[in-house]
Amino acid sequence: MLTMEDIIRDGHPTLRTVAKEVPLPASEEDKKILKDLLEYVISSQNPEIASEKGLRPGIGLAAPQINVPKRMLAVHVTDEKDNLHSYALFNPKIISHSVEKAYLASGEGCLSVDESIPGFVPRYARVTVKATTLDGEEVQLRLKGLPAIVIQHEIDHLNGVMFYDHINKDAPFEPVENSIAIER
Ligand code: UDB
Ligand code: ZN
C-alpha cells in the first residue's frame, strides 16, 4: 500500500514534468498503479488506517505525485449533496468547461506540498472530462463544485502545474471575477 513516503514533495522535478499518455488498453502494471492511487485516497480517509499508517487524508492523487510520469489520477470525494465521486482514470482530458470560475474559499493545499500557501486558486466552475476507466470504458464526466475543483487540481499535476502557480502573487485574496466561492 502507498504511504506518505511514496509521495514526492515540491521541488522534485517529476512534479514539473508533462506526464505521458498511457497506451490503451492499459497494461496490468499501469492498472496496478492506478488501483494503488485509488486505494490511497480511500484508505487515507479511513481514520483508523490513516492514523495507523500516518496517511494525510487525501481527496485526489495523481501518478506524478508517486514519481510515475504517466497520465493517471484518482479522485474520492463527496459533493454538497453527499453524493460520492470516486474515479480512477487513464488519460483524462477536459473537453469543455464553463466561462464561470470557482475557487475554494479556504484556498488549496497539496499532498506534495508540506507548507500551507494561502490564496485563491481560480478554476473552472464546471468541466466535462473524457477519460478511460480501470475497466477500459470510455466515460464523460460532468462535474461541478468540489469534485470539479479536485479533478482540475489533479489534471494540473499531469501537466506539471502546481496549485500555487494560479495564485495572484501580489494579491492572493483578490476577488476572482465571475466566480463562485465553494465553502467547505
Ligand atoms: C487534498 N484535501 O487531498 F474542500 F471535506 C487536500 C489536502 C492536501 C489538504 C490533504 C482537501 O482539500 N480536503 C478537503 C477539501 C474540502 C472539503 C473536504 C476535504 N488534495 C489532494 C492533492 O494534493 N492532490 O494532488 C488537495 C486538494 C486541493 C484542492 C483539490 C485537491
Ligand atoms: Zn496536489
PDB file of C-alpha atoms and ligand atoms in Angstrom:
ATOM      1  CA  MET A   1       0.000   0.000   0.000  1.00  0.00           C
ATOM      2  CA  LEU A   2       1.169   3.537  -0.762  1.00  0.00           C
ATOM      3  CA  THR A   3       2.205   5.694   2.201  1.00  0.00           C
ATOM      4  CA  MET A   4       3.418   9.283   2.617  1.00  0.00           C
ATOM      5  CA  GLU A   5       6.961   8.057   1.873  1.00  0.00           C
ATOM      6  CA  ASP A   6       5.873   7.221  -1.683  1.00  0.00           C
ATOM      7  CA  ILE A   7       4.574  10.749  -2.283  1.00  0.00           C
ATOM      8  CA  ILE A   8       7.240  13.057  -3.712  1.00  0.00           C
ATOM      9  CA  ARG A   9       7.427  16.634  -2.475  1.00  0.00           C
ATOM     10  CA  ASP A  10       7.603  20.077  -4.028  1.00  0.00           C
ATOM     11  CA  GLY A  11      10.984  20.607  -5.688  1.00  0.00           C
ATOM     12  CA  HIS A  12      11.112  17.099  -7.189  1.00  0.00           C
ATOM     13  CA  PRO A  13      11.495  17.507 -10.982  1.00  0.00           C
ATOM     14  CA  THR A  14       8.746  14.948 -11.787  1.00  0.00           C
ATOM     15  CA  LEU A  15       6.171  17.406 -10.380  1.00  0.00           C
ATOM     16  CA  ARG A  16       7.214  19.821 -13.173  1.00  0.00           C
ATOM     17  CA  THR A  17       7.194  17.232 -15.967  1.00  0.00           C
ATOM     18  CA  VAL A  18       4.373  16.820 -18.508  1.00  0.00           C
ATOM     19  CA  ALA A  19       3.201  13.234 -17.975  1.00  0.00           C
ATOM     20  CA  LYS A  20       2.941  10.791 -20.906  1.00  0.00           C
ATOM     21  CA  GLU A  21      -0.309   9.328 -22.220  1.00  0.00           C
ATOM     22  CA  VAL A  22      -0.969   5.790 -21.051  1.00  0.00           C
ATOM     23  CA  PRO A  23      -1.110   3.360 -24.004  1.00  0.00           C
ATOM     24  CA  LEU A  24      -4.552   1.695 -24.076  1.00  0.00           C
ATOM     25  CA  PRO A  25      -5.664  -0.956 -23.400  1.00  0.00           C
ATOM     26  CA  ALA A  26      -3.741  -0.382 -20.182  1.00  0.00           C
ATOM     27  CA  SER A  27      -1.092  -2.889 -19.111  1.00  0.00           C
ATOM     28  CA  GLU A  28      -1.553  -4.803 -15.858  1.00  0.00           C
ATOM     29  CA  GLU A  29       1.322  -2.738 -14.438  1.00  0.00           C
ATOM     30  CA  ASP A  30      -0.402   0.570 -15.243  1.00  0.00           C
ATOM     31  CA  LYS A  31      -3.719  -0.734 -13.855  1.00  0.00           C
ATOM     32  CA  LYS A  32      -1.934  -1.671 -10.634  1.00  0.00           C
ATOM     33  CA  ILE A  33      -0.518   1.855 -10.280  1.00  0.00           C
ATOM     34  CA  LEU A  34      -3.966   3.372 -10.849  1.00  0.00           C
ATOM     35  CA  LYS A  35      -5.558   0.973  -8.309  1.00  0.00           C
ATOM     36  CA  ASP A  36      -2.866   1.985  -5.802  1.00  0.00           C
ATOM     37  CA  LEU A  37      -3.713   5.681  -6.291  1.00  0.00           C
ATOM     38  CA  LEU A  38      -7.404   4.989  -5.643  1.00  0.00           C
ATOM     39  CA  GLU A  39      -6.582   2.766  -2.670  1.00  0.00           C
ATOM     40  CA  TYR A  40      -4.530   5.591  -1.166  1.00  0.00           C
ATOM     41  CA  VAL A  41      -7.322   8.168  -1.316  1.00  0.00           C
ATOM     42  CA  ILE A  42      -9.916   5.727   0.027  1.00  0.00           C
ATOM     43  CA  SER A  43      -7.735   4.341   2.850  1.00  0.00           C
ATOM     44  CA  SER A  44      -6.406   7.753   3.856  1.00  0.00           C
ATOM     45  CA  GLN A  45      -9.991   8.867   4.561  1.00  0.00           C
ATOM     46  CA  ASN A  46     -10.464   5.950   6.960  1.00  0.00           C
ATOM     47  CA  PRO A  47      -9.379   7.375  10.344  1.00  0.00           C
ATOM     48  CA  GLU A  48      -8.100   4.003  11.653  1.00  0.00           C
ATOM     49  CA  ILE A  49      -5.950   3.258   8.584  1.00  0.00           C
ATOM     50  CA  ALA A  50      -4.823   6.892   8.280  1.00  0.00           C
ATOM     51  CA  SER A  51      -3.622   7.028  11.868  1.00  0.00           C
ATOM     52  CA  GLU A  52      -2.028   3.571  11.780  1.00  0.00           C
ATOM     53  CA  LYS A  53      -0.050   4.318   8.589  1.00  0.00           C
ATOM     54  CA  GLY A  54       0.392   8.062   9.149  1.00  0.00           C
ATOM     55  CA  LEU A  55      -1.508   8.993   5.995  1.00  0.00           C
ATOM     56  CA  ARG A  56      -2.600  12.558   5.282  1.00  0.00           C
ATOM     57  CA  PRO A  57      -6.292  12.278   4.274  1.00  0.00           C
ATOM     58  CA  GLY A  58      -6.445  12.972   0.543  1.00  0.00           C
ATOM     59  CA  ILE A  59      -9.356  13.550  -1.826  1.00  0.00           C
ATOM     60  CA  GLY A  60      -7.294  13.143  -5.007  1.00  0.00           C
ATOM     61  CA  LEU A  61      -3.895  11.827  -6.116  1.00  0.00           C
ATOM     62  CA  ALA A  62      -2.131  11.849  -9.488  1.00  0.00           C
ATOM     63  CA  ALA A  63       0.531   9.378 -10.687  1.00  0.00           C
ATOM     64  CA  PRO A  64       3.314  12.013 -10.972  1.00  0.00           C
ATOM     65  CA  GLN A  65       2.985  12.503  -7.196  1.00  0.00           C
ATOM     66  CA  ILE A  66       4.289   8.961  -6.689  1.00  0.00           C
ATOM     67  CA  ASN A  67       7.022   9.674  -9.253  1.00  0.00           C
ATOM     68  CA  VAL A  68       5.238   7.954 -12.151  1.00  0.00           C
ATOM     69  CA  PRO A  69       5.098  10.476 -15.026  1.00  0.00           C
ATOM     70  CA  LYS A  70       2.008   8.957 -16.682  1.00  0.00           C
ATOM     71  CA  ARG A  71      -1.496  10.386 -17.199  1.00  0.00           C
ATOM     72  CA  MET A  72      -3.463   8.672 -14.431  1.00  0.00           C
ATOM     73  CA  LEU A  73      -5.318  10.017 -11.413  1.00  0.00           C
ATOM     74  CA  ALA A  74      -7.739   9.067  -8.667  1.00  0.00           C
ATOM     75  CA  VAL A  75     -10.455  11.157  -7.014  1.00  0.00           C
ATOM     76  CA  HIS A  76     -12.552  10.143  -3.998  1.00  0.00           C
ATOM     77  CA  VAL A  77     -14.720  12.971  -2.715  1.00  0.00           C
ATOM     78  CA  THR A  78     -18.321  13.735  -1.820  1.00  0.00           C
ATOM     79  CA  ASP A  79     -20.223  16.693  -3.227  1.00  0.00           C
ATOM     80  CA  GLU A  80     -22.530  19.150  -1.452  1.00  0.00           C
ATOM     81  CA  LYS A  81     -25.432  16.681  -1.762  1.00  0.00           C
ATOM     82  CA  ASP A  82     -23.268  13.961  -0.197  1.00  0.00           C
ATOM     83  CA  ASN A  83     -23.002  12.034  -3.487  1.00  0.00           C
ATOM     84  CA  LEU A  84     -19.706  10.150  -3.743  1.00  0.00           C
ATOM     85  CA  HIS A  85     -17.458  10.900  -6.720  1.00  0.00           C
ATOM     86  CA  SER A  86     -14.954   8.060  -6.852  1.00  0.00           C
ATOM     87  CA  TYR A  87     -12.918   7.853 -10.053  1.00  0.00           C
ATOM     88  CA  ALA A  88      -9.751   6.133 -11.256  1.00  0.00           C
ATOM     89  CA  LEU A  89      -8.943   7.469 -14.711  1.00  0.00           C
ATOM     90  CA  PHE A  90      -6.485   6.998 -17.564  1.00  0.00           C
ATOM     91  CA  ASN A  91      -5.736   9.892 -19.913  1.00  0.00           C
ATOM     92  CA  PRO A  92      -8.341  12.334 -18.533  1.00  0.00           C
ATOM     93  CA  LYS A  93      -8.965  15.357 -20.736  1.00  0.00           C
ATOM     94  CA  ILE A  94     -11.106  18.454 -20.193  1.00  0.00           C
ATOM     95  CA  ILE A  95     -13.170  18.614 -23.379  1.00  0.00           C
ATOM     96  CA  SER A  96     -15.286  21.606 -22.332  1.00  0.00           C
ATOM     97  CA  HIS A  97     -15.643  23.993 -19.425  1.00  0.00           C
ATOM     98  CA  SER A  98     -17.777  26.873 -18.178  1.00  0.00           C
ATOM     99  CA  VAL A  99     -16.787  30.502 -18.550  1.00  0.00           C
ATOM    100  CA  GLU A 100     -17.717  30.921 -14.894  1.00  0.00           C
ATOM    101  CA  LYS A 101     -14.927  30.242 -12.377  1.00  0.00           C
ATOM    102  CA  ALA A 102     -14.932  28.714  -8.899  1.00  0.00           C
ATOM    103  CA  TYR A 103     -12.464  28.582  -6.034  1.00  0.00           C
ATOM    104  CA  LEU A 104     -12.224  27.069  -2.569  1.00  0.00           C
ATOM    105  CA  ALA A 105     -12.866  29.888  -0.092  1.00  0.00           C
ATOM    106  CA  SER A 106     -10.147  28.472   2.185  1.00  0.00           C
ATOM    107  CA  GLY A 107      -7.637  28.031  -0.648  1.00  0.00           C
ATOM    108  CA  GLU A 108      -5.942  24.784  -1.668  1.00  0.00           C
ATOM    109  CA  GLY A 109      -3.214  22.558  -0.333  1.00  0.00           C
ATOM    110  CA  CYS A 110      -1.451  19.568  -1.829  1.00  0.00           C
ATOM    111  CA  LEU A 111      -0.235  16.190  -0.588  1.00  0.00           C
ATOM    112  CA  SER A 112       3.088  17.058  -2.266  1.00  0.00           C
ATOM    113  CA  VAL A 113       3.402  20.442  -0.536  1.00  0.00           C
ATOM    114  CA  ASP A 114       4.131  20.368   3.204  1.00  0.00           C
ATOM    115  CA  GLU A 115       3.716  24.069   3.935  1.00  0.00           C
ATOM    116  CA  SER A 116       0.457  25.981   3.528  1.00  0.00           C
ATOM    117  CA  ILE A 117       0.352  28.534   0.715  1.00  0.00           C
ATOM    118  CA  PRO A 118      -2.523  30.995   1.147  1.00  0.00           C
ATOM    119  CA  GLY A 119      -4.605  32.468  -1.657  1.00  0.00           C
ATOM    120  CA  PHE A 120      -7.496  31.836  -4.018  1.00  0.00           C
ATOM    121  CA  VAL A 121      -6.917  29.325  -6.806  1.00  0.00           C
ATOM    122  CA  PRO A 122      -9.255  30.232  -9.695  1.00  0.00           C
ATOM    123  CA  ARG A 123     -10.584  27.218 -11.597  1.00  0.00           C
ATOM    124  CA  TYR A 124     -13.487  26.491 -13.937  1.00  0.00           C
ATOM    125  CA  ALA A 125     -16.839  26.129 -12.136  1.00  0.00           C
ATOM    126  CA  ARG A 126     -17.903  23.229 -14.384  1.00  0.00           C
ATOM    127  CA  VAL A 127     -15.888  20.836 -16.528  1.00  0.00           C
ATOM    128  CA  THR A 128     -16.636  17.939 -18.840  1.00  0.00           C
ATOM    129  CA  VAL A 129     -13.859  15.355 -18.682  1.00  0.00           C
ATOM    130  CA  LYS A 130     -13.344  12.483 -21.084  1.00  0.00           C
ATOM    131  CA  ALA A 131     -11.272   9.547 -19.811  1.00  0.00           C
ATOM    132  CA  THR A 132     -10.889   5.767 -19.714  1.00  0.00           C
ATOM    133  CA  THR A 133     -11.705   3.782 -16.562  1.00  0.00           C
ATOM    134  CA  LEU A 134      -9.895   0.802 -14.995  1.00  0.00           C
ATOM    135  CA  ASP A 135     -12.345  -1.442 -16.882  1.00  0.00           C
ATOM    136  CA  GLY A 136     -11.304   0.117 -20.171  1.00  0.00           C
ATOM    137  CA  GLU A 137     -14.577   2.017 -20.604  1.00  0.00           C
ATOM    138  CA  GLU A 138     -14.556   5.497 -22.111  1.00  0.00           C
ATOM    139  CA  VAL A 139     -16.502   7.892 -19.913  1.00  0.00           C
ATOM    140  CA  GLN A 140     -17.565  11.528 -19.938  1.00  0.00           C
ATOM    141  CA  LEU A 141     -17.926  13.143 -16.512  1.00  0.00           C
ATOM    142  CA  ARG A 142     -19.767  16.425 -15.979  1.00  0.00           C
ATOM    143  CA  LEU A 143     -18.514  17.878 -12.719  1.00  0.00           C
ATOM    144  CA  LYS A 144     -19.169  20.978 -10.629  1.00  0.00           C
ATOM    145  CA  GLY A 145     -18.442  22.076  -7.077  1.00  0.00           C
ATOM    146  CA  LEU A 146     -15.668  20.363  -5.128  1.00  0.00           C
ATOM    147  CA  PRO A 147     -15.346  17.350  -7.494  1.00  0.00           C
ATOM    148  CA  ALA A 148     -14.667  19.787 -10.379  1.00  0.00           C
ATOM    149  CA  ILE A 149     -12.003  21.567  -8.309  1.00  0.00           C
ATOM    150  CA  VAL A 150     -10.297  18.291  -7.373  1.00  0.00           C
ATOM    151  CA  ILE A 151     -10.145  16.909 -10.907  1.00  0.00           C
ATOM    152  CA  GLN A 152      -8.686  20.186 -12.217  1.00  0.00           C
ATOM    153  CA  HIS A 153      -6.056  20.130  -9.439  1.00  0.00           C
ATOM    154  CA  GLU A 154      -5.144  16.531 -10.379  1.00  0.00           C
ATOM    155  CA  ILE A 155      -5.091  17.165 -14.159  1.00  0.00           C
ATOM    156  CA  ASP A 156      -2.745  20.087 -13.422  1.00  0.00           C
ATOM    157  CA  HIS A 157      -0.327  17.557 -11.871  1.00  0.00           C
ATOM    158  CA  LEU A 158      -0.337  15.651 -15.186  1.00  0.00           C
ATOM    159  CA  ASN A 159       0.791  18.874 -16.844  1.00  0.00           C
ATOM    160  CA  GLY A 160       3.480  19.805 -14.313  1.00  0.00           C
ATOM    161  CA  VAL A 161       1.363  22.585 -12.819  1.00  0.00           C
ATOM    162  CA  MET A 162       1.084  23.248  -9.053  1.00  0.00           C
ATOM    163  CA  PHE A 163      -1.916  24.917  -7.368  1.00  0.00           C
ATOM    164  CA  TYR A 164       0.110  27.923  -6.230  1.00  0.00           C
ATOM    165  CA  ASP A 165       1.021  28.732  -9.856  1.00  0.00           C
ATOM    166  CA  HIS A 166      -2.573  30.045 -10.109  1.00  0.00           C
ATOM    167  CA  ILE A 167      -2.402  32.311  -7.026  1.00  0.00           C
ATOM    168  CA  ASN A 168      -2.066  36.043  -7.676  1.00  0.00           C
ATOM    169  CA  LYS A 169       1.327  36.734  -6.072  1.00  0.00           C
ATOM    170  CA  ASP A 170       0.699  40.409  -5.309  1.00  0.00           C
ATOM    171  CA  ALA A 171      -2.893  39.944  -4.098  1.00  0.00           C
ATOM    172  CA  PRO A 172      -3.527  36.319  -3.145  1.00  0.00           C
ATOM    173  CA  PHE A 173      -7.083  37.015  -1.952  1.00  0.00           C
ATOM    174  CA  GLU A 174      -8.073  39.376  -4.779  1.00  0.00           C
ATOM    175  CA  PRO A 175     -11.726  38.652  -5.648  1.00  0.00           C
ATOM    176  CA  VAL A 176     -11.977  36.266  -8.595  1.00  0.00           C
ATOM    177  CA  GLU A 177     -14.069  37.763 -11.430  1.00  0.00           C
ATOM    178  CA  ASN A 178     -17.228  35.908 -12.461  1.00  0.00           C
ATOM    179  CA  SER A 179     -16.788  33.186  -9.872  1.00  0.00           C
ATOM    180  CA  ILE A 180     -18.490  31.116  -7.202  1.00  0.00           C
ATOM    181  CA  ALA A 181     -16.847  30.567  -3.817  1.00  0.00           C
ATOM    182  CA  ILE A 182     -17.006  26.985  -2.574  1.00  0.00           C
ATOM    183  CA  GLU A 183     -17.135  26.753   1.210  1.00  0.00           C
ATOM    184  CA  ARG A 184     -16.143  23.523   2.871  1.00  0.00           C
TER     185      ARG A 184
HETATM  186  C1  UDB B   1      -6.026  17.019  -0.805  1.00  0.00           C
HETATM  187  N1  UDB B   1      -7.504  17.751   0.917  1.00  0.00           N
HETATM  188  O1  UDB B   1      -6.258  15.856  -0.608  1.00  0.00           O
HETATM  189  F1  UDB B   1     -12.974  21.323   0.373  1.00  0.00           F
HETATM  190  F2  UDB B   1     -14.050  17.768   3.143  1.00  0.00           F
HETATM  191  C2  UDB B   1      -6.242  18.056   0.295  1.00  0.00           C
HETATM  192  C3  UDB B   1      -5.099  18.097   1.320  1.00  0.00           C
HETATM  193  C4  UDB B   1      -3.794  18.416   0.593  1.00  0.00           C
HETATM  194  C5  UDB B   1      -5.411  19.175   2.323  1.00  0.00           C
HETATM  195  C6  UDB B   1      -4.952  16.758   2.025  1.00  0.00           C
HETATM  196  C7  UDB B   1      -8.591  18.567   0.876  1.00  0.00           C
HETATM  197  O2  UDB B   1      -8.563  19.639   0.300  1.00  0.00           O
HETATM  198  N2  UDB B   1      -9.679  18.071   1.514  1.00  0.00           N
HETATM  199  C8  UDB B   1     -10.941  18.603   1.574  1.00  0.00           C
HETATM  200  C9  UDB B   1     -11.303  19.741   0.891  1.00  0.00           C
HETATM  201  C10 UDB B   1     -12.607  20.225   1.003  1.00  0.00           C
HETATM  202  C11 UDB B   1     -13.527  19.556   1.766  1.00  0.00           C
HETATM  203  C12 UDB B   1     -13.146  18.417   2.412  1.00  0.00           C
HETATM  204  C13 UDB B   1     -11.864  17.921   2.318  1.00  0.00           C
HETATM  205  N3  UDB B   1      -5.578  17.436  -2.011  1.00  0.00           N
HETATM  206  C14 UDB B   1      -5.244  16.400  -2.975  1.00  0.00           C
HETATM  207  C15 UDB B   1      -3.940  16.602  -3.686  1.00  0.00           C
HETATM  208  O3  UDB B   1      -2.975  17.185  -3.235  1.00  0.00           O
HETATM  209  N4  UDB B   1      -3.898  16.054  -4.866  1.00  0.00           N
HETATM  210  O4  UDB B   1      -2.867  16.190  -5.675  1.00  0.00           O
HETATM  211  C16 UDB B   1      -5.501  18.828  -2.421  1.00  0.00           C
HETATM  212  C17 UDB B   1      -6.903  19.358  -2.819  1.00  0.00           C
HETATM  213  C18 UDB B   1      -6.869  20.873  -3.055  1.00  0.00           C
HETATM  214  C19 UDB B   1      -7.999  21.161  -3.982  1.00  0.00           C
HETATM  215  C20 UDB B   1      -8.430  19.881  -4.580  1.00  0.00           C
HETATM  216  C21 UDB B   1      -7.461  18.829  -4.103  1.00  0.00           C
HETATM  217 ZN    ZN B   2      -1.858  18.063  -5.400  1.00  0.00          ZN
END
